[in-house]
PDB file of C-alpha atoms in Angstrom:
ATOM      1  CA  ASN A 258     -15.511  -9.137 -17.259  1.00  0.00           C
ATOM      2  CA  ALA A 259     -12.587  -6.769 -16.182  1.00  0.00           C
ATOM      3  CA  SER A 260      -8.810  -8.151 -15.735  1.00  0.00           C
ATOM      4  CA  VAL A 261      -7.123  -7.540 -13.152  1.00  0.00           C
ATOM      5  CA  LEU A 262      -3.322  -7.046 -12.201  1.00  0.00           C
ATOM      6  CA  ASP A 263      -2.242  -6.966  -8.045  1.00  0.00           C
ATOM      7  CA  VAL A 264       1.180  -6.154  -8.330  1.00  0.00           C
ATOM      8  CA  GLY A 265       2.915  -7.284  -4.931  1.00  0.00           C
ATOM      9  CA  CYS A 266      -0.383  -9.200  -3.862  1.00  0.00           C
ATOM     10  CA  GLY A 267       1.113 -10.951  -1.110  1.00  0.00           C
ATOM     11  CA  LEU A 268      -2.037 -13.340   0.334  1.00  0.00           C
ATOM     12  CA  ALA A 269      -4.286 -12.077  -2.724  1.00  0.00           C
ATOM     13  CA  PRO A 270      -7.022 -10.507  -0.349  1.00  0.00           C
ATOM     14  CA  LEU A 271      -7.950  -8.315  -2.924  1.00  0.00           C
ATOM     15  CA  ARG A 272      -9.228 -11.058  -5.308  1.00  0.00           C
ATOM     16  CA  SER A 273     -12.401 -12.104  -2.481  1.00  0.00           C
ATOM     17  CA  CYS A 274     -13.335  -8.434  -3.239  1.00  0.00           C
ATOM     18  CA  LEU A 275     -13.912  -8.750  -7.229  1.00  0.00           C
ATOM     19  CA  PRO A 276     -16.578 -10.276  -9.067  1.00  0.00           C
ATOM     20  CA  SER A 277     -16.135 -14.470  -9.669  1.00  0.00           C
ATOM     21  CA  SER A 278     -16.322 -13.111 -13.141  1.00  0.00           C
ATOM     22  CA  THR A 279     -13.491 -11.042 -12.909  1.00  0.00           C
ATOM     23  CA  HIS A 280     -10.277 -12.220 -14.651  1.00  0.00           C
ATOM     24  CA  TYR A 281      -7.496 -11.673 -11.660  1.00  0.00           C
ATOM     25  CA  LEU A 282      -3.825 -12.699 -11.545  1.00  0.00           C
ATOM     26  CA  GLY A 283      -1.608 -11.927  -8.537  1.00  0.00           C
ATOM     27  CA  ILE A 284       1.865 -11.308  -8.640  1.00  0.00           C
ATOM     28  CA  ASP A 285       4.589 -11.159  -6.207  1.00  0.00           C
ATOM     29  CA  ILE A 286       8.596 -11.872  -5.345  1.00  0.00           C
ATOM     30  CA  ASN A 287       7.654 -13.560  -1.953  1.00  0.00           C
ATOM     31  CA  LYS A 288       7.370 -17.193  -2.568  1.00  0.00           C
ATOM     32  CA  ALA A 289       6.602 -17.846   1.115  1.00  0.00           C
ATOM     33  CA  GLU A 290       3.591 -15.400   0.710  1.00  0.00           C
ATOM     34  CA  LEU A 291       1.899 -17.058  -2.500  1.00  0.00           C
ATOM     35  CA  ASP A 292       3.190 -20.682  -0.916  1.00  0.00           C
ATOM     36  CA  LYS A 293      -0.214 -20.064   1.387  1.00  0.00           C
ATOM     37  CA  VAL A 294      -2.498 -18.688  -1.622  1.00  0.00           C
ATOM     38  CA  ASP A 295      -5.497 -20.890  -1.687  1.00  0.00           C
ATOM     39  CA  PRO A 296      -4.028 -22.944  -4.876  1.00  0.00           C
ATOM     40  CA  SER A 297      -7.398 -21.591  -7.048  1.00  0.00           C
ATOM     41  CA  ILE A 298      -6.447 -18.359  -6.770  1.00  0.00           C
ATOM     42  CA  ASN A 299      -4.300 -17.177  -9.741  1.00  0.00           C
ATOM     43  CA  VAL A 300      -1.479 -15.871  -8.772  1.00  0.00           C
ATOM     44  CA  LYS A 301       2.371 -16.368 -10.132  1.00  0.00           C
ATOM     45  CA  LEU A 302       5.756 -15.419  -8.521  1.00  0.00           C
ATOM     46  CA  ALA A 303       7.152 -12.704 -11.182  1.00  0.00           C
ATOM     47  CA  THR A 304       7.815  -8.777 -10.957  1.00  0.00           C
ATOM     48  CA  ILE A 305       6.015  -6.913 -13.254  1.00  0.00           C
ATOM     49  CA  ASN A 306       8.290  -7.121 -16.238  1.00  0.00           C
ATOM     50  CA  GLN A 307       7.572 -10.190 -16.424  1.00  0.00           C
ATOM     51  CA  ILE A 308       4.362  -9.838 -17.500  1.00  0.00           C
ATOM     52  CA  GLU A 309       3.291  -9.503 -20.878  1.00  0.00           C
ATOM     53  CA  ASP A 310      -0.334  -9.289 -21.061  1.00  0.00           C
ATOM     54  CA  LYS A 311      -2.902  -6.432 -20.861  1.00  0.00           C
ATOM     55  CA  PHE A 312      -5.411  -5.594 -17.939  1.00  0.00           C
ATOM     56  CA  ASP A 313      -7.913  -3.023 -17.043  1.00  0.00           C
ATOM     57  CA  PHE A 314      -7.058  -2.666 -13.553  1.00  0.00           C
ATOM     58  CA  VAL A 315      -3.537  -2.771 -12.110  1.00  0.00           C
ATOM     59  CA  PHE A 316      -3.364  -2.877  -8.514  1.00  0.00           C
ATOM     60  CA  ALA A 317      -0.086  -2.125  -6.728  1.00  0.00           C
ATOM     61  CA  CYS A 318      -1.534  -1.791  -2.709  1.00  0.00           C
ATOM     62  CA  GLU A 319       1.259  -0.328  -0.790  1.00  0.00           C
ATOM     63  CA  VAL A 320       3.950  -1.348  -3.102  1.00  0.00           C
ATOM     64  CA  VAL A 321       4.641   1.918  -4.358  1.00  0.00           C
ATOM     65  CA  GLU A 322       7.344   3.153  -1.524  1.00  0.00           C
ATOM     66  CA  HIS A 323       9.019  -0.045  -1.612  1.00  0.00           C
ATOM     67  CA  MET A 324      10.463   0.753  -4.927  1.00  0.00           C
ATOM     68  CA  SER A 325      14.563   1.546  -5.657  1.00  0.00           C
ATOM     69  CA  ASP A 326      12.464   3.825  -8.668  1.00  0.00           C
ATOM     70  CA  PRO A 327       8.977   4.027  -8.323  1.00  0.00           C
ATOM     71  CA  ILE A 328       8.610   6.196 -11.755  1.00  0.00           C
ATOM     72  CA  GLN A 329       9.785   3.428 -13.597  1.00  0.00           C
ATOM     73  CA  PHE A 330       8.193   1.203 -11.479  1.00  0.00           C
ATOM     74  CA  LEU A 331       4.909   3.327 -12.721  1.00  0.00           C
ATOM     75  CA  LYS A 332       5.389   3.547 -16.583  1.00  0.00           C
ATOM     76  CA  ASP A 333       5.947  -0.516 -15.871  1.00  0.00           C
ATOM     77  CA  CYS A 334       2.480  -1.168 -14.392  1.00  0.00           C
ATOM     78  CA  SER A 335       1.087   1.467 -17.423  1.00  0.00           C
ATOM     79  CA  LYS A 336       2.894  -0.543 -20.313  1.00  0.00           C
ATOM     80  CA  ARG A 337       0.437  -3.170 -18.806  1.00  0.00           C
ATOM     81  CA  LEU A 338      -2.661  -1.312 -19.044  1.00  0.00           C
ATOM     82  CA  ASN A 339      -5.359  -1.592 -21.833  1.00  0.00           C
ATOM     83  CA  ALA A 340      -5.916   1.547 -23.600  1.00  0.00           C
ATOM     84  CA  ASP A 341      -8.827   2.938 -21.660  1.00  0.00           C
ATOM     85  CA  GLY A 342      -7.401   1.119 -18.394  1.00  0.00           C
ATOM     86  CA  LYS A 343      -6.596   2.403 -14.581  1.00  0.00           C
ATOM     87  CA  LEU A 344      -3.549   2.124 -12.582  1.00  0.00           C
ATOM     88  CA  VAL A 345      -4.994   1.986  -8.607  1.00  0.00           C
ATOM     89  CA  PHE A 346      -2.197   2.394  -5.692  1.00  0.00           C
ATOM     90  CA  THR A 347      -1.951   2.801  -2.016  1.00  0.00           C
ATOM     91  CA  VAL A 348       0.335   4.302   0.191  1.00  0.00           C
ATOM     92  CA  PRO A 349       1.192   5.356   3.238  1.00  0.00           C
ATOM     93  CA  ASN A 350       0.134   9.409   3.243  1.00  0.00           C
ATOM     94  CA  PHE A 351       3.159  11.552   4.588  1.00  0.00           C
ATOM     95  CA  ASP A 352       0.481  14.337   5.029  1.00  0.00           C
ATOM     96  CA  SER A 353      -1.308  12.599   7.307  1.00  0.00           C
ATOM     97  CA  PRO A 354      -2.335  14.504  10.768  1.00  0.00           C
ATOM     98  CA  ILE A 355      -1.443  11.106  12.540  1.00  0.00           C
ATOM     99  CA  LYS A 356       1.746  11.660  11.308  1.00  0.00           C
ATOM    100  CA  LYS A 357       2.242  14.976  12.037  1.00  0.00           C
ATOM    101  CA  LEU A 358       1.374  13.939  15.479  1.00  0.00           C
ATOM    102  CA  MET A 359       3.996  10.548  16.322  1.00  0.00           C
ATOM    103  CA  GLY A 360       6.457  12.098  14.242  1.00  0.00           C
ATOM    104  CA  ARG A 361       9.276   9.278  13.744  1.00  0.00           C
ATOM    105  CA  PHE A 362       7.323   6.582  15.433  1.00  0.00           C
ATOM    106  CA  TRP A 363       4.659   6.873  12.944  1.00  0.00           C
ATOM    107  CA  HIS A 364       3.485   2.989  11.555  1.00  0.00           C
ATOM    108  CA  GLY A 365       3.990   4.270   7.974  1.00  0.00           C
ATOM    109  CA  TYR A 366       7.918   5.809   9.158  1.00  0.00           C
ATOM    110  CA  ILE A 367      10.220   2.239   8.133  1.00  0.00           C
ATOM    111  CA  PRO A 368      13.660   2.732   7.610  1.00  0.00           C
ATOM    112  CA  LYS A 369      15.000   0.435   4.953  1.00  0.00           C
ATOM    113  CA  GLU A 370      11.729  -0.760   3.742  1.00  0.00           C
ATOM    114  CA  HIS A 371       9.947   2.672   2.939  1.00  0.00           C
ATOM    115  CA  LEU A 372      12.115   4.004   0.187  1.00  0.00           C
ATOM    116  CA  TRP A 373      10.308   6.837  -0.379  1.00  0.00           C
ATOM    117  CA  TYR A 374       7.221   8.770   1.629  1.00  0.00           C
ATOM    118  CA  PHE A 375       4.605  10.234  -0.468  1.00  0.00           C
ATOM    119  CA  GLY A 376       1.902  13.181   0.345  1.00  0.00           C
ATOM    120  CA  LYS A 377      -0.702  14.637  -2.387  1.00  0.00           C
ATOM    121  CA  GLN A 378       2.068  16.722  -3.937  1.00  0.00           C
ATOM    122  CA  GLN A 379       4.567  13.928  -4.444  1.00  0.00           C
ATOM    123  CA  VAL A 380       1.960  11.500  -6.062  1.00  0.00           C
ATOM    124  CA  GLN A 381       0.890  14.161  -8.205  1.00  0.00           C
ATOM    125  CA  GLN A 382       4.527  14.986  -9.001  1.00  0.00           C
ATOM    126  CA  LEU A 383       5.241  11.000  -9.620  1.00  0.00           C
ATOM    127  CA  LEU A 384       2.649  10.193 -12.321  1.00  0.00           C
ATOM    128  CA  ASN A 385       3.595  12.995 -14.279  1.00  0.00           C
ATOM    129  CA  LYS A 386       6.964  12.338 -14.250  1.00  0.00           C
ATOM    130  CA  SER A 387       5.300   8.889 -14.956  1.00  0.00           C
ATOM    131  CA  GLY A 388       3.659  10.080 -18.161  1.00  0.00           C
ATOM    132  CA  LEU A 389      -0.024   9.343 -16.182  1.00  0.00           C
ATOM    133  CA  GLU A 390      -2.993  11.291 -15.600  1.00  0.00           C
ATOM    134  CA  LEU A 391      -4.383  11.389 -11.761  1.00  0.00           C
ATOM    135  CA  ILE A 392      -8.060  10.570 -11.899  1.00  0.00           C
ATOM    136  CA  SER A 393      -8.672  10.855  -8.005  1.00  0.00           C
ATOM    137  CA  ILE A 394      -6.730  11.135  -4.797  1.00  0.00           C
ATOM    138  CA  LYS A 395      -8.107  10.770  -1.457  1.00  0.00           C
ATOM    139  CA  PRO A 396      -6.800  10.175   2.241  1.00  0.00           C
ATOM    140  CA  ILE A 397      -8.397   6.409   3.883  1.00  0.00           C
ATOM    141  CA  GLY A 398      -8.394   5.474   7.173  1.00  0.00           C
ATOM    142  CA  VAL A 399      -6.622   2.236   8.137  1.00  0.00           C
ATOM    143  CA  TYR A 400      -7.538  -0.369  11.097  1.00  0.00           C
ATOM    144  CA  THR A 401      -5.177  -0.933  13.762  1.00  0.00           C
ATOM    145  CA  ASN A 402      -4.844  -2.240  17.422  1.00  0.00           C
ATOM    146  CA  VAL A 403      -4.321  -0.712  20.260  1.00  0.00           C
ATOM    147  CA  GLY A 404      -1.252  -2.786  21.105  1.00  0.00           C
ATOM    148  CA  VAL A 405       0.190  -1.398  17.705  1.00  0.00           C
ATOM    149  CA  ILE A 406      -0.306   2.083  18.757  1.00  0.00           C
ATOM    150  CA  LEU A 407       1.432   1.637  22.221  1.00  0.00           C
ATOM    151  CA  ASP A 408       4.312  -0.585  20.705  1.00  0.00           C
ATOM    152  CA  ARG A 409       5.388   2.413  18.117  1.00  0.00           C
ATOM    153  CA  LEU A 410       4.926   5.147  20.728  1.00  0.00           C
ATOM    154  CA  SER A 411       7.025   2.555  23.514  1.00  0.00           C
ATOM    155  CA  ARG A 412       9.899   3.221  21.486  1.00  0.00           C
ATOM    156  CA  GLY A 413      10.995   6.945  22.340  1.00  0.00           C
ATOM    157  CA  VAL A 414       7.989   7.810  24.749  1.00  0.00           C
ATOM    158  CA  LYS A 415       8.260   6.627  28.435  1.00  0.00           C
ATOM    159  CA  ILE A 416       4.656   7.001  29.456  1.00  0.00           C
ATOM    160  CA  ALA A 417       3.901   4.783  26.521  1.00  0.00           C
ATOM    161  CA  LYS A 418       6.567   2.065  27.533  1.00  0.00           C
ATOM    162  CA  TYR A 419       4.294   1.842  30.937  1.00  0.00           C
ATOM    163  CA  LEU A 420       0.876   1.862  29.167  1.00  0.00           C
ATOM    164  CA  LEU A 421       2.094  -0.423  27.162  1.00  0.00           C
ATOM    165  CA  ARG A 422       3.088  -2.766  29.870  1.00  0.00           C
ATOM    166  CA  ILE A 423       0.382  -2.424  32.525  1.00  0.00           C
ATOM    167  CA  THR A 424      -2.452  -2.673  29.637  1.00  0.00           C
ATOM    168  CA  PRO A 425      -4.475  -5.713  29.693  1.00  0.00           C
ATOM    169  CA  SER A 426      -4.037  -7.830  26.457  1.00  0.00           C
ATOM    170  CA  PHE A 427      -7.837  -7.951  25.683  1.00  0.00           C
ATOM    171  CA  ILE A 428      -7.509  -3.973  25.489  1.00  0.00           C
ATOM    172  CA  LYS A 429      -4.292  -4.262  23.500  1.00  0.00           C
ATOM    173  CA  LYS A 430      -6.107  -6.626  20.712  1.00  0.00           C
ATOM    174  CA  VAL A 431      -8.714  -3.273  20.134  1.00  0.00           C
ATOM    175  CA  GLN A 432      -9.363  -2.414  16.977  1.00  0.00           C
ATOM    176  CA  ILE A 433      -9.654   1.274  16.227  1.00  0.00           C
ATOM    177  CA  LYS A 434      -9.390   3.357  12.602  1.00  0.00           C
ATOM    178  CA  ILE A 435      -7.086   5.773  11.677  1.00  0.00           C
ATOM    179  CA  PRO A 436      -7.904   8.523   9.600  1.00  0.00           C
ATOM    180  CA  TRP A 437      -6.464   9.559   6.445  1.00  0.00           C
ATOM    181  CA  GLU A 438      -3.065   7.399   7.007  1.00  0.00           C
ATOM    182  CA  ILE A 439      -3.620   5.942   3.229  1.00  0.00           C
ATOM    183  CA  LEU A 440      -3.458   8.054  -0.041  1.00  0.00           C
ATOM    184  CA  TYR A 441      -5.701   5.961  -2.532  1.00  0.00           C
ATOM    185  CA  VAL A 442      -4.799   7.410  -5.768  1.00  0.00           C
ATOM    186  CA  GLU A 443      -6.368   6.616  -9.233  1.00  0.00           C
ATOM    187  CA  ALA A 444      -4.831   7.100 -12.399  1.00  0.00           C
ATOM    188  CA  ARG A 445      -4.677   6.069 -16.394  1.00  0.00           C
ATOM    189  CA  LEU A 446      -2.314   6.633 -19.671  1.00  0.00           C
ATOM    190  CA  ILE A 447      -2.240  10.321 -20.825  1.00  0.00           C
TER     191      ILE A 447
END
């Protein structure tokens, strides 16, 4: 019966991936999102510093890059871990080949929202400064649709604007997997 704290849980999709016996708590600062969550799921309008319990796992999926002080954020997350607990987080992969190809049109480049950008080396430095030990780091893919890609490219590539305009809506909805876009990180207390 593991315990899980899901920081920045949004609509709490992680809960459905866990066994029903898992003690789950999702927290977020976005009340509008939490209001949409099934009432049977344990979620709370809170920041990490308002949580006092300890957990076997702390998840922060697509959260770290939004923090004004990611080192302090990871330290705060680690304070909520049991002695043998794991911190699991994901960030957009600044080293991804797709990022290099798309440049400023890359989906992970979101000025004013993403305050930090991380590749593997930056993640390792972040963990070291946060007093955490890296267990594993691996790039994983994300699913998106053709329309999203064309929209991002159309902001600066003329041919993409044309393609976006002429592409039928059913083609724009086609899902594709973009490899290496997210870094999946597991860490533990030192």
